[in-house]
Amino acid sequence: MGNFKRSEFATQYGISDAQASGDIATYLGNSRSPPVLDRRSGLHVAPSNFVPLFDAAEKNLAPWLRGDGQSYRGLNFVETTLPEPLINPSLLGPLLMAPETRTPVRINCQSMTTAQPSVRIISPHTIVRASRRFHVRAWDSLRKTFSDFSLARITASETALDEAGIPVDADNEWNEFVQIVLVPNPSLSPAQIKMVQQEYSMERGKLAIRTRRALAIYAMVEIGIIDVVRPPSANTSGKLLLPENANTLRKLVFGREL
């Protein structure tokens, strides 16, 4: 933000002026290019060579800007809002207890590929939030494989005491980690490539994201590269980022290469 006052710092974080002074002193003592106090205005002003002491990534910036919903020196902060899938809390009990009791759960779920709901016996081990949805990762006794079930599409759940559970240790795709190696699209101009490298904090022109193999498809959807990786397409048009290891990802996630 370039500058700040002690009183603003105290108000923003709900602390006393004395505590704010102590926190500011600690920050200044650890900073390689500390802000300089302008005693006339009471502002701590960042020098031209200022380097933040902490990560300034979006995940940290957004909550700070969001604050209490008020503007900061007249600069407002607004987020877009999207509808969230409705989840019935009463359905979560059997799912949450299942890993500890090692007891499967009988669920009714509605698929978008079939007209009627189906009954499944599942052994859940993790709830995942990805692509704006909550999923439960579980062994599916019907298909004999680990799958993801959308919590919003589960209409009933109960403990299945007469069934044997399958532990998370058996979920190979969950326990295996893969890397998504991102690079700027080479069709960009040199200036654009430099900007992308800076925007994503790339090192040596690359950004490696480590994720569970079971979650790689969600990560690629959120990054916006799924249509580059999913066979048979390899559409790179309009992409800022491309997966350097696209063929490896195709084989790991979709079981084939181009």
PDB file of C-alpha atoms in Angstrom:
ATOM      1  CA  MET A   1       0.000   0.000   0.000  1.00  0.00           C
ATOM      2  CA  GLY A   2       3.094   2.270   0.077  1.00  0.00           C
ATOM      3  CA  ASN A   3       2.557   3.796   3.521  1.00  0.00           C
ATOM      4  CA  PHE A   4       0.618   3.390   6.750  1.00  0.00           C
ATOM      5  CA  LYS A   5      -0.069   5.011  10.096  1.00  0.00           C
ATOM      6  CA  ARG A   6       0.206   3.331  13.468  1.00  0.00           C
ATOM      7  CA  SER A   7      -3.426   4.209  14.233  1.00  0.00           C
ATOM      8  CA  GLU A   8      -4.588   2.603  10.967  1.00  0.00           C
ATOM      9  CA  PHE A   9      -2.591  -0.524  11.751  1.00  0.00           C
ATOM     10  CA  ALA A  10      -4.120  -0.743  15.224  1.00  0.00           C
ATOM     11  CA  THR A  11      -7.652  -0.220  13.898  1.00  0.00           C
ATOM     12  CA  GLN A  12      -7.229  -2.725  11.069  1.00  0.00           C
ATOM     13  CA  TYR A  13      -6.187  -5.533  13.416  1.00  0.00           C
ATOM     14  CA  GLY A  14      -8.147  -4.508  16.504  1.00  0.00           C
ATOM     15  CA  ILE A  15      -5.119  -3.986  18.743  1.00  0.00           C
ATOM     16  CA  SER A  16      -3.955  -1.215  21.063  1.00  0.00           C
ATOM     17  CA  ASP A  17      -1.630   1.562  19.934  1.00  0.00           C
ATOM     18  CA  ALA A  18       1.047   0.168  22.260  1.00  0.00           C
ATOM     19  CA  GLN A  19       0.845  -3.282  20.707  1.00  0.00           C
ATOM     20  CA  ALA A  20       0.822  -1.731  17.241  1.00  0.00           C
ATOM     21  CA  SER A  21       4.026   0.155  18.084  1.00  0.00           C
ATOM     22  CA  GLY A  22       5.666  -3.072  19.242  1.00  0.00           C
ATOM     23  CA  ASP A  23       4.601  -4.996  16.135  1.00  0.00           C
ATOM     24  CA  ILE A  24       5.801  -2.212  13.859  1.00  0.00           C
ATOM     25  CA  ALA A  25       9.167  -2.085  15.639  1.00  0.00           C
ATOM     26  CA  THR A  26       9.549  -5.849  15.217  1.00  0.00           C
ATOM     27  CA  TYR A  27       8.784  -5.578  11.509  1.00  0.00           C
ATOM     28  CA  LEU A  28      11.193  -2.689  11.013  1.00  0.00           C
ATOM     29  CA  GLY A  29      13.908  -4.608  12.824  1.00  0.00           C
ATOM     30  CA  ASN A  30      13.565  -7.600  10.535  1.00  0.00           C
ATOM     31  CA  SER A  31      13.039  -5.800   7.225  1.00  0.00           C
ATOM     32  CA  ARG A  32      15.899  -5.435   4.761  1.00  0.00           C
ATOM     33  CA  SER A  33      14.347  -2.199   3.453  1.00  0.00           C
ATOM     34  CA  PRO A  34      12.224  -0.874   6.331  1.00  0.00           C
ATOM     35  CA  PRO A  35       9.620   1.866   5.834  1.00  0.00           C
ATOM     36  CA  VAL A  36      10.790   5.273   7.056  1.00  0.00           C
ATOM     37  CA  LEU A  37       8.730   7.294   9.545  1.00  0.00           C
ATOM     38  CA  ASP A  38       7.721  10.769   8.369  1.00  0.00           C
ATOM     39  CA  ARG A  39       7.263  12.478  11.730  1.00  0.00           C
ATOM     40  CA  ARG A  40       5.224  15.365  10.316  1.00  0.00           C
ATOM     41  CA  SER A  41       2.488  13.149   8.852  1.00  0.00           C
ATOM     42  CA  GLY A  42       2.944  10.125  11.110  1.00  0.00           C
ATOM     43  CA  LEU A  43       3.226   7.916   8.037  1.00  0.00           C
ATOM     44  CA  HIS A  44       5.646   5.016   7.672  1.00  0.00           C
ATOM     45  CA  VAL A  45       6.642   5.338   4.004  1.00  0.00           C
ATOM     46  CA  ALA A  46       8.114   2.478   1.982  1.00  0.00           C
ATOM     47  CA  PRO A  47      11.414   3.356   0.258  1.00  0.00           C
ATOM     48  CA  SER A  48      11.863   2.919  -3.488  1.00  0.00           C
ATOM     49  CA  ASN A  49      13.812  -0.320  -2.930  1.00  0.00           C
ATOM     50  CA  PHE A  50      11.183  -1.772  -0.570  1.00  0.00           C
ATOM     51  CA  VAL A  51      10.922  -5.575  -0.463  1.00  0.00           C
ATOM     52  CA  PRO A  52       8.006  -7.077   1.529  1.00  0.00           C
ATOM     53  CA  LEU A  53       9.038  -9.195   4.487  1.00  0.00           C
ATOM     54  CA  PHE A  54       6.077 -11.524   4.013  1.00  0.00           C
ATOM     55  CA  ASP A  55       4.421 -13.215   1.051  1.00  0.00           C
ATOM     56  CA  ALA A  56       2.183 -10.810  -0.857  1.00  0.00           C
ATOM     57  CA  ALA A  57       0.295 -13.524  -2.728  1.00  0.00           C
ATOM     58  CA  GLU A  58      -3.404 -13.090  -3.495  1.00  0.00           C
ATOM     59  CA  LYS A  59      -4.391 -15.553  -0.776  1.00  0.00           C
ATOM     60  CA  ASN A  60      -2.905 -13.157   1.805  1.00  0.00           C
ATOM     61  CA  LEU A  61      -3.844  -9.905   0.092  1.00  0.00           C
ATOM     62  CA  ALA A  62      -7.565 -10.618  -0.330  1.00  0.00           C
ATOM     63  CA  PRO A  63      -8.360 -11.153   3.380  1.00  0.00           C
ATOM     64  CA  TRP A  64      -6.429  -8.003   4.271  1.00  0.00           C
ATOM     65  CA  LEU A  65      -8.263  -5.923   1.680  1.00  0.00           C
ATOM     66  CA  ARG A  66     -11.581  -7.488   2.664  1.00  0.00           C
ATOM     67  CA  GLY A  67     -11.167  -6.363   6.282  1.00  0.00           C
ATOM     68  CA  ASP A  68     -14.474  -5.386   7.827  1.00  0.00           C
ATOM     69  CA  GLY A  69     -16.111  -4.447   4.540  1.00  0.00           C
ATOM     70  CA  GLN A  70     -15.095  -0.785   4.786  1.00  0.00           C
ATOM     71  CA  SER A  71     -12.946   1.106   2.328  1.00  0.00           C
ATOM     72  CA  TYR A  72      -9.276   1.856   2.926  1.00  0.00           C
ATOM     73  CA  ARG A  73      -8.596   5.567   2.429  1.00  0.00           C
ATOM     74  CA  GLY A  74     -11.477   5.663  -0.053  1.00  0.00           C
ATOM     75  CA  LEU A  75     -10.324   2.620  -2.055  1.00  0.00           C
ATOM     76  CA  ASN A  76     -13.120   0.069  -1.966  1.00  0.00           C
ATOM     77  CA  PHE A  77     -12.766  -3.708  -2.203  1.00  0.00           C
ATOM     78  CA  VAL A  78     -15.470  -5.810  -3.875  1.00  0.00           C
ATOM     79  CA  GLU A  79     -15.595  -9.525  -4.617  1.00  0.00           C
ATOM     80  CA  THR A  80     -17.861 -11.297  -7.063  1.00  0.00           C
ATOM     81  CA  THR A  81     -20.268 -13.729  -5.447  1.00  0.00           C
ATOM     82  CA  LEU A  82     -21.360 -17.011  -6.968  1.00  0.00           C
ATOM     83  CA  PRO A  83     -23.997 -19.469  -5.754  1.00  0.00           C
ATOM     84  CA  GLU A  84     -22.675 -22.230  -3.510  1.00  0.00           C
ATOM     85  CA  PRO A  85     -24.029 -25.791  -3.854  1.00  0.00           C
ATOM     86  CA  LEU A  86     -26.467 -26.569  -1.043  1.00  0.00           C
ATOM     87  CA  ILE A  87     -25.315 -29.328   1.329  1.00  0.00           C
ATOM     88  CA  ASN A  88     -27.605 -30.887   3.927  1.00  0.00           C
ATOM     89  CA  PRO A  89     -25.635 -30.892   7.225  1.00  0.00           C
ATOM     90  CA  SER A  90     -27.604 -33.879   8.547  1.00  0.00           C
ATOM     91  CA  LEU A  91     -26.015 -36.068   5.866  1.00  0.00           C
ATOM     92  CA  LEU A  92     -22.472 -35.391   7.092  1.00  0.00           C
ATOM     93  CA  GLY A  93     -22.611 -37.319  10.383  1.00  0.00           C
ATOM     94  CA  PRO A  94     -22.098 -40.852   9.012  1.00  0.00           C
ATOM     95  CA  LEU A  95     -19.495 -39.571   6.525  1.00  0.00           C
ATOM     96  CA  LEU A  96     -17.456 -37.781   9.195  1.00  0.00           C
ATOM     97  CA  MET A  97     -17.473 -40.758  11.576  1.00  0.00           C
ATOM     98  CA  ALA A  98     -16.633 -43.367   8.945  1.00  0.00           C
ATOM     99  CA  PRO A  99     -12.811 -43.017   8.893  1.00  0.00           C
ATOM    100  CA  GLU A 100     -12.530 -43.257  12.687  1.00  0.00           C
ATOM    101  CA  THR A 101     -14.917 -46.204  13.050  1.00  0.00           C
ATOM    102  CA  ARG A 102     -13.760 -47.818   9.783  1.00  0.00           C
ATOM    103  CA  THR A 103     -17.400 -48.325   8.912  1.00  0.00           C
ATOM    104  CA  PRO A 104     -18.724 -47.778   5.358  1.00  0.00           C
ATOM    105  CA  VAL A 105     -21.676 -45.541   4.587  1.00  0.00           C
ATOM    106  CA  ARG A 106     -24.733 -46.328   2.503  1.00  0.00           C
ATOM    107  CA  ILE A 107     -25.684 -43.292   0.409  1.00  0.00           C
ATOM    108  CA  ASN A 108     -28.311 -42.314  -2.107  1.00  0.00           C
ATOM    109  CA  CYS A 109     -26.747 -40.149  -4.785  1.00  0.00           C
ATOM    110  CA  GLN A 110     -27.960 -38.540  -7.984  1.00  0.00           C
ATOM    111  CA  SER A 111     -25.675 -38.695 -10.991  1.00  0.00           C
ATOM    112  CA  MET A 112     -26.003 -36.408 -13.980  1.00  0.00           C
ATOM    113  CA  THR A 113     -25.498 -39.419 -16.273  1.00  0.00           C
ATOM    114  CA  THR A 114     -28.498 -41.403 -14.987  1.00  0.00           C
ATOM    115  CA  ALA A 115     -32.138 -40.396 -14.599  1.00  0.00           C
ATOM    116  CA  GLN A 116     -32.700 -41.988 -11.189  1.00  0.00           C
ATOM    117  CA  PRO A 117     -30.699 -41.889  -7.932  1.00  0.00           C
ATOM    118  CA  SER A 118     -28.545 -44.891  -7.091  1.00  0.00           C
ATOM    119  CA  VAL A 119     -27.574 -46.552  -3.810  1.00  0.00           C
ATOM    120  CA  ARG A 120     -23.856 -46.901  -3.123  1.00  0.00           C
ATOM    121  CA  ILE A 121     -21.791 -48.354  -0.304  1.00  0.00           C
ATOM    122  CA  ILE A 122     -18.755 -46.119   0.138  1.00  0.00           C
ATOM    123  CA  SER A 123     -15.745 -45.933   2.464  1.00  0.00           C
ATOM    124  CA  PRO A 124     -14.964 -42.190   2.734  1.00  0.00           C
ATOM    125  CA  HIS A 125     -11.607 -40.867   3.880  1.00  0.00           C
ATOM    126  CA  THR A 126     -11.413 -37.174   2.870  1.00  0.00           C
ATOM    127  CA  ILE A 127     -13.650 -34.228   2.072  1.00  0.00           C
ATOM    128  CA  VAL A 128     -12.192 -32.110  -0.719  1.00  0.00           C
ATOM    129  CA  ARG A 129     -13.174 -28.650  -1.852  1.00  0.00           C
ATOM    130  CA  ALA A 130     -12.256 -28.104  -5.489  1.00  0.00           C
ATOM    131  CA  SER A 131     -13.771 -26.276  -8.445  1.00  0.00           C
ATOM    132  CA  ARG A 132     -16.223 -24.568  -6.056  1.00  0.00           C
ATOM    133  CA  ARG A 133     -17.700 -27.891  -4.938  1.00  0.00           C
ATOM    134  CA  PHE A 134     -17.320 -30.165  -1.947  1.00  0.00           C
ATOM    135  CA  HIS A 135     -16.542 -33.792  -2.775  1.00  0.00           C
ATOM    136  CA  VAL A 136     -16.067 -36.817  -0.580  1.00  0.00           C
ATOM    137  CA  ARG A 137     -13.238 -39.085  -1.665  1.00  0.00           C
ATOM    138  CA  ALA A 138     -14.289 -42.681  -1.036  1.00  0.00           C
ATOM    139  CA  TRP A 139     -14.046 -46.323  -2.062  1.00  0.00           C
ATOM    140  CA  ASP A 140     -17.059 -47.222  -4.200  1.00  0.00           C
ATOM    141  CA  SER A 141     -18.042 -50.845  -3.542  1.00  0.00           C
ATOM    142  CA  LEU A 142     -20.126 -50.974  -6.729  1.00  0.00           C
ATOM    143  CA  ARG A 143     -17.402 -49.918  -9.152  1.00  0.00           C
ATOM    144  CA  LYS A 144     -14.549 -51.333  -7.059  1.00  0.00           C
ATOM    145  CA  THR A 145     -12.533 -48.144  -7.228  1.00  0.00           C
ATOM    146  CA  PHE A 146     -11.954 -44.907  -5.347  1.00  0.00           C
ATOM    147  CA  SER A 147     -14.139 -42.074  -6.668  1.00  0.00           C
ATOM    148  CA  ASP A 148     -15.250 -38.549  -5.829  1.00  0.00           C
ATOM    149  CA  PHE A 149     -18.872 -37.970  -4.840  1.00  0.00           C
ATOM    150  CA  SER A 150     -20.356 -34.465  -4.820  1.00  0.00           C
ATOM    151  CA  LEU A 151     -21.780 -33.779  -1.361  1.00  0.00           C
ATOM    152  CA  ALA A 152     -24.535 -31.661  -2.899  1.00  0.00           C
ATOM    153  CA  ARG A 153     -25.758 -34.703  -4.850  1.00  0.00           C
ATOM    154  CA  ILE A 154     -25.990 -37.053  -1.871  1.00  0.00           C
ATOM    155  CA  THR A 155     -29.635 -37.196  -0.767  1.00  0.00           C
ATOM    156  CA  ALA A 156     -29.378 -39.715   2.094  1.00  0.00           C
ATOM    157  CA  SER A 157     -26.661 -41.351   4.198  1.00  0.00           C
ATOM    158  CA  GLU A 158     -26.518 -43.983   6.932  1.00  0.00           C
ATOM    159  CA  THR A 159     -23.859 -46.158   8.503  1.00  0.00           C
ATOM    160  CA  ALA A 160     -23.582 -49.569   6.831  1.00  0.00           C
ATOM    161  CA  LEU A 161     -22.707 -51.793   9.795  1.00  0.00           C
ATOM    162  CA  ASP A 162     -22.942 -54.967   7.727  1.00  0.00           C
ATOM    163  CA  GLU A 163     -20.152 -53.937   5.331  1.00  0.00           C
ATOM    164  CA  ALA A 164     -16.343 -53.921   5.600  1.00  0.00           C
ATOM    165  CA  GLY A 165     -14.521 -50.622   5.160  1.00  0.00           C
ATOM    166  CA  ILE A 166     -11.618 -49.903   2.827  1.00  0.00           C
ATOM    167  CA  PRO A 167      -8.843 -47.683   4.323  1.00  0.00           C
ATOM    168  CA  VAL A 168      -7.191 -44.655   2.743  1.00  0.00           C
ATOM    169  CA  ASP A 169      -3.943 -46.638   2.480  1.00  0.00           C
ATOM    170  CA  ALA A 170      -5.529 -48.546  -0.417  1.00  0.00           C
ATOM    171  CA  ASP A 171      -6.169 -45.355  -2.425  1.00  0.00           C
ATOM    172  CA  ASN A 172      -3.101 -45.325  -4.660  1.00  0.00           C
ATOM    173  CA  GLU A 173      -4.105 -42.208  -6.605  1.00  0.00           C
ATOM    174  CA  TRP A 174      -4.572 -40.328  -3.342  1.00  0.00           C
ATOM    175  CA  ASN A 175      -1.254 -41.413  -1.867  1.00  0.00           C
ATOM    176  CA  GLU A 176       0.749 -40.659  -5.029  1.00  0.00           C
ATOM    177  CA  PHE A 177       1.927 -37.099  -5.637  1.00  0.00           C
ATOM    178  CA  VAL A 178       2.538 -35.536  -9.039  1.00  0.00           C
ATOM    179  CA  GLN A 179       3.896 -32.219 -10.236  1.00  0.00           C
ATOM    180  CA  ILE A 180       2.217 -29.817 -12.625  1.00  0.00           C
ATOM    181  CA  VAL A 181       5.057 -27.815 -14.169  1.00  0.00           C
ATOM    182  CA  LEU A 182       3.794 -24.521 -15.577  1.00  0.00           C
ATOM    183  CA  VAL A 183       5.584 -22.252 -18.036  1.00  0.00           C
ATOM    184  CA  PRO A 184       4.471 -19.122 -19.918  1.00  0.00           C
ATOM    185  CA  ASN A 185       2.929 -19.738 -23.332  1.00  0.00           C
ATOM    186  CA  PRO A 186       5.879 -19.352 -25.749  1.00  0.00           C
ATOM    187  CA  SER A 187       3.601 -17.531 -28.212  1.00  0.00           C
ATOM    188  CA  LEU A 188       3.563 -14.523 -25.859  1.00  0.00           C
ATOM    189  CA  SER A 189       5.897 -11.591 -26.420  1.00  0.00           C
ATOM    190  CA  PRO A 190       9.102 -11.402 -24.346  1.00  0.00           C
ATOM    191  CA  ALA A 191       7.567  -8.625 -22.226  1.00  0.00           C
ATOM    192  CA  GLN A 192       4.409 -10.676 -21.669  1.00  0.00           C
ATOM    193  CA  ILE A 193       6.426 -13.755 -20.737  1.00  0.00           C
ATOM    194  CA  LYS A 194       8.377 -11.708 -18.194  1.00  0.00           C
ATOM    195  CA  MET A 195       5.108 -10.408 -16.738  1.00  0.00           C
ATOM    196  CA  VAL A 196       3.651 -13.925 -16.407  1.00  0.00           C
ATOM    197  CA  GLN A 197       6.842 -15.150 -14.728  1.00  0.00           C
ATOM    198  CA  GLN A 198       6.632 -12.280 -12.245  1.00  0.00           C
ATOM    199  CA  GLU A 199       2.878 -12.659 -11.681  1.00  0.00           C
ATOM    200  CA  TYR A 200       3.212 -16.327 -10.722  1.00  0.00           C
ATOM    201  CA  SER A 201       6.540 -15.976  -8.855  1.00  0.00           C
ATOM    202  CA  MET A 202       8.259 -18.379 -11.234  1.00  0.00           C
ATOM    203  CA  GLU A 203      11.802 -19.527 -10.641  1.00  0.00           C
ATOM    204  CA  ARG A 204      13.953 -19.999 -13.735  1.00  0.00           C
ATOM    205  CA  GLY A 205      10.856 -19.495 -15.845  1.00  0.00           C
ATOM    206  CA  LYS A 206       8.833 -22.311 -14.270  1.00  0.00           C
ATOM    207  CA  LEU A 207       6.323 -22.932 -11.506  1.00  0.00           C
ATOM    208  CA  ALA A 208       6.008 -26.463 -10.103  1.00  0.00           C
ATOM    209  CA  ILE A 209       2.798 -27.310  -8.245  1.00  0.00           C
ATOM    210  CA  ARG A 210       2.809 -30.489  -6.168  1.00  0.00           C
ATOM    211  CA  THR A 211      -0.567 -32.161  -5.804  1.00  0.00           C
ATOM    212  CA  ARG A 212      -2.087 -35.536  -5.145  1.00  0.00           C
ATOM    213  CA  ARG A 213      -2.673 -37.479  -8.330  1.00  0.00           C
ATOM    214  CA  ALA A 214      -6.369 -37.775  -7.443  1.00  0.00           C
ATOM    215  CA  LEU A 215      -6.627 -33.973  -7.257  1.00  0.00           C
ATOM    216  CA  ALA A 216      -4.561 -33.127 -10.332  1.00  0.00           C
ATOM    217  CA  ILE A 217      -7.599 -32.879 -12.601  1.00  0.00           C
ATOM    218  CA  TYR A 218      -9.205 -30.299 -10.292  1.00  0.00           C
ATOM    219  CA  ALA A 219      -5.984 -28.300 -10.119  1.00  0.00           C
ATOM    220  CA  MET A 220      -5.755 -28.235 -13.910  1.00  0.00           C
ATOM    221  CA  VAL A 221      -9.376 -27.087 -14.190  1.00  0.00           C
ATOM    222  CA  GLU A 222      -8.766 -24.213 -11.780  1.00  0.00           C
ATOM    223  CA  ILE A 223      -5.502 -23.226 -13.471  1.00  0.00           C
ATOM    224  CA  GLY A 224      -7.316 -23.276 -16.827  1.00  0.00           C
ATOM    225  CA  ILE A 225      -5.176 -25.873 -18.618  1.00  0.00           C
ATOM    226  CA  ILE A 226      -7.484 -28.893 -18.579  1.00  0.00           C
ATOM    227  CA  ASP A 227      -8.348 -28.520 -22.279  1.00  0.00           C
ATOM    228  CA  VAL A 228      -4.627 -28.513 -23.053  1.00  0.00           C
ATOM    229  CA  VAL A 229      -4.108 -31.816 -21.253  1.00  0.00           C
ATOM    230  CA  ARG A 230      -7.349 -33.753 -21.799  1.00  0.00           C
ATOM    231  CA  PRO A 231      -7.101 -36.056 -24.862  1.00  0.00           C
ATOM    232  CA  PRO A 232      -7.461 -35.670 -27.745  1.00  0.00           C
ATOM    233  CA  SER A 233      -7.308 -31.871 -27.482  1.00  0.00           C
ATOM    234  CA  ALA A 234      -4.164 -29.824 -27.088  1.00  0.00           C
ATOM    235  CA  ASN A 235      -5.662 -26.359 -27.499  1.00  0.00           C
ATOM    236  CA  THR A 236      -3.152 -23.746 -26.345  1.00  0.00           C
ATOM    237  CA  SER A 237      -4.881 -20.734 -27.903  1.00  0.00           C
ATOM    238  CA  GLY A 238      -5.298 -17.808 -25.542  1.00  0.00           C
ATOM    239  CA  LYS A 239      -3.490 -19.515 -22.658  1.00  0.00           C
ATOM    240  CA  LEU A 240      -1.061 -17.593 -20.474  1.00  0.00           C
ATOM    241  CA  LEU A 241       0.183 -20.783 -18.809  1.00  0.00           C
ATOM    242  CA  LEU A 242       0.966 -24.154 -20.330  1.00  0.00           C
ATOM    243  CA  PRO A 243       1.942 -27.431 -18.654  1.00  0.00           C
ATOM    244  CA  GLU A 244       5.516 -28.260 -19.603  1.00  0.00           C
ATOM    245  CA  ASN A 245       4.876 -31.910 -18.698  1.00  0.00           C
ATOM    246  CA  ALA A 246       1.527 -32.213 -20.516  1.00  0.00           C
ATOM    247  CA  ASN A 247       2.155 -35.726 -21.857  1.00  0.00           C
ATOM    248  CA  THR A 248       3.130 -37.011 -18.415  1.00  0.00           C
ATOM    249  CA  LEU A 249      -0.055 -35.531 -16.956  1.00  0.00           C
ATOM    250  CA  ARG A 250      -2.188 -37.051 -19.722  1.00  0.00           C
ATOM    251  CA  LYS A 251      -0.785 -40.470 -18.974  1.00  0.00           C
ATOM    252  CA  LEU A 252      -1.146 -40.117 -15.203  1.00  0.00           C
ATOM    253  CA  VAL A 253      -4.628 -38.600 -15.159  1.00  0.00           C
ATOM    254  CA  PHE A 254      -6.250 -39.909 -18.332  1.00  0.00           C
ATOM    255  CA  GLY A 255      -4.175 -43.031 -18.961  1.00  0.00           C
ATOM    256  CA  ARG A 256      -2.988 -42.047 -22.426  1.00  0.00           C
ATOM    257  CA  GLU A 257      -0.690 -39.750 -24.376  1.00  0.00           C
ATOM    258  CA  LEU A 258      -1.161 -37.826 -27.610  1.00  0.00           C
TER     259      LEU A 258
END
